[in-house]
mmCIF file of C-alpha atoms in Angstrom:
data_model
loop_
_atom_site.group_PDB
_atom_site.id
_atom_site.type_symbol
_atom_site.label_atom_id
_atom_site.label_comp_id
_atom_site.label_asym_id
_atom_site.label_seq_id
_atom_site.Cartn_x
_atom_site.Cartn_y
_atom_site.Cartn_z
ATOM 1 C CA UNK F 240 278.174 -32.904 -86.883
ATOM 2 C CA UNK F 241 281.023 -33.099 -89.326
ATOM 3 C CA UNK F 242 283.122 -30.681 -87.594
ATOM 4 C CA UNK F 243 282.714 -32.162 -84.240
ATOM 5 C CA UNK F 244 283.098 -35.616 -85.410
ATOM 6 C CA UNK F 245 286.025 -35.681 -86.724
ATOM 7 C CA UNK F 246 287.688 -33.223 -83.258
ATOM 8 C CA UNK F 247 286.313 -36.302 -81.458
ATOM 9 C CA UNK F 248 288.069 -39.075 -84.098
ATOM 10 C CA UNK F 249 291.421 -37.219 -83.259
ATOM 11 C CA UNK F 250 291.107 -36.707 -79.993
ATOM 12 C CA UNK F 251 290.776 -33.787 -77.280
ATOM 13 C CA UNK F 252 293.366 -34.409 -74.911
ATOM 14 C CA UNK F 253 291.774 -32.915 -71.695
ATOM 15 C CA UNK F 254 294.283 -33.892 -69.155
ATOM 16 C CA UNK F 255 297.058 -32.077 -71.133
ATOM 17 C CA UNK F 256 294.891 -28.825 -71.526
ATOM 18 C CA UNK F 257 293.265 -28.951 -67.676
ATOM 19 C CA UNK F 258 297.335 -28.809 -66.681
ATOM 20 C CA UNK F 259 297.605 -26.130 -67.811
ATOM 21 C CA UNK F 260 294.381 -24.094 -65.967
ATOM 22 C CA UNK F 261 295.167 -22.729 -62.982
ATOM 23 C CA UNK F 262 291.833 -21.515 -61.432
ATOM 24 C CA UNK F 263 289.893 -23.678 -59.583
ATOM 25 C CA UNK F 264 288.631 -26.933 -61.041
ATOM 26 C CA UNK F 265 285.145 -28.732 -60.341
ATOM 27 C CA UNK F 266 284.601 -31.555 -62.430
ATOM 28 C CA UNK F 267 281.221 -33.276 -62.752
ATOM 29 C CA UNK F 268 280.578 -37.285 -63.408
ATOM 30 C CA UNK F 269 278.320 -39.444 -63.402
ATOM 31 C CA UNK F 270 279.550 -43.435 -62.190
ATOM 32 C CA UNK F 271 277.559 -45.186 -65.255
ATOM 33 C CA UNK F 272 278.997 -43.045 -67.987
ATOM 34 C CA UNK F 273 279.309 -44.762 -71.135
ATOM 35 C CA UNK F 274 280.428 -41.912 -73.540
ATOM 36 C CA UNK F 275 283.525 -40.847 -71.332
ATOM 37 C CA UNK F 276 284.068 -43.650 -68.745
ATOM 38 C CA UNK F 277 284.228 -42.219 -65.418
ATOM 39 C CA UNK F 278 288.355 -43.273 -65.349
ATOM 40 C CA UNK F 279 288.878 -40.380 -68.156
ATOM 41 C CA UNK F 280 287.192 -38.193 -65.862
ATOM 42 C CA UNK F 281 288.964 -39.144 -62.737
ATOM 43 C CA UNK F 282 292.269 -38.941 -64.773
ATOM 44 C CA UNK F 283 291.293 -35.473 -65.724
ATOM 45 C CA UNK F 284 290.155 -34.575 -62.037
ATOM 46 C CA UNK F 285 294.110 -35.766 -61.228
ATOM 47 C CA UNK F 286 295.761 -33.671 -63.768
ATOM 48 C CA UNK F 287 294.304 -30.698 -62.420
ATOM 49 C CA UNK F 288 295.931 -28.142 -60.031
ATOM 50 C CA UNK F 289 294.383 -27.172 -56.490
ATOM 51 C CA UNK F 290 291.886 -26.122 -55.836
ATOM 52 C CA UNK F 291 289.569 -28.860 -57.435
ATOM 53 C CA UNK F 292 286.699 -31.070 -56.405
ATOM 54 C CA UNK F 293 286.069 -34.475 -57.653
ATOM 55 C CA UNK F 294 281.497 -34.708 -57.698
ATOM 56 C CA UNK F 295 280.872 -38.456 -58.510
ATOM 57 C CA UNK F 296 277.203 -38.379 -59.273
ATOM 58 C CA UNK F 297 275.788 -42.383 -58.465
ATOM 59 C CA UNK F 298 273.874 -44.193 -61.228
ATOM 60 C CA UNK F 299 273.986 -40.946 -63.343
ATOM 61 C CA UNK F 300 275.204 -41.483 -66.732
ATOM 62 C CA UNK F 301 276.549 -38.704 -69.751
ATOM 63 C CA UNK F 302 273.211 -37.544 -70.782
ATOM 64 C CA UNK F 303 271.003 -37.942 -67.211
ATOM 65 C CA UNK F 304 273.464 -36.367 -65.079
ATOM 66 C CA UNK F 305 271.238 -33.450 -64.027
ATOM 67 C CA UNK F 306 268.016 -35.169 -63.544
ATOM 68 C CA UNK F 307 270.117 -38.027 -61.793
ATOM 69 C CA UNK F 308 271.607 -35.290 -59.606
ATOM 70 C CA UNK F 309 268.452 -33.605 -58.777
ATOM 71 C CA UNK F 310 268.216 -30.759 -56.707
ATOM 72 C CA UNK F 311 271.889 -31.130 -55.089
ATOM 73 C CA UNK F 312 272.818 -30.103 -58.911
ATOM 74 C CA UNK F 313 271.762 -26.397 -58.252
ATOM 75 C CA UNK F 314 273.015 -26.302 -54.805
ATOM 76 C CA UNK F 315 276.412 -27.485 -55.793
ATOM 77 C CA UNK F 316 277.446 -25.605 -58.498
ATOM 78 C CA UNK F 317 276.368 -22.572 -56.392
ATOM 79 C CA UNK F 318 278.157 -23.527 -53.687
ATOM 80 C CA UNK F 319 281.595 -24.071 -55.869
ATOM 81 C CA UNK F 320 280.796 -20.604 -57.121
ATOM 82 C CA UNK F 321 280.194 -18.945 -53.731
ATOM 83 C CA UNK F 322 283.098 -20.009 -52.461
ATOM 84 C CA UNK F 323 285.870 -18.879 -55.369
ATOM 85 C CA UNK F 324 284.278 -15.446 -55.214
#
């Protein structure tokens, strides 16, 4: 991925872009994330304007977060949708 390697060896500052959404903001992590510790994501869940939900998914980490989640995966993002429409 030499494109995407070398966005990632720069940076992508999330929290500065999420400031500037203003729709509302559900952001996903799993506790035992190694690829983006779970403070980046908590950081990013602060930088973002209301409405927003913080989903902490236990034991999950950046590449089992759905299976870790199960079936409250489905039923969540449905029920962020649901409600914004």
């Amino acid at each position: 991925m030499p494109f995407v390697g070398r966005l990632f060896a720069r940076g992508f500052n999330t929290r500065r872009k999420i400031a500037a959404v203003h729709v509302p903001v559900l952001v996903i992590h799993g506790d035992r994330d190694e690829t983006v510790p779970y403070a980046l994501g908590r950081a990013v869940f602060e930088a973002a304007h209301e409405p927003k939900s913080l989903w902490t998914i236990a034991g999950a980490t950046h590449m089992d977060i759905v299976e870790t989640a199960g079936l409250s995966y489905r039923a969540r993002l449905e029920a962020f949708y649901t409600d914004r429409i």
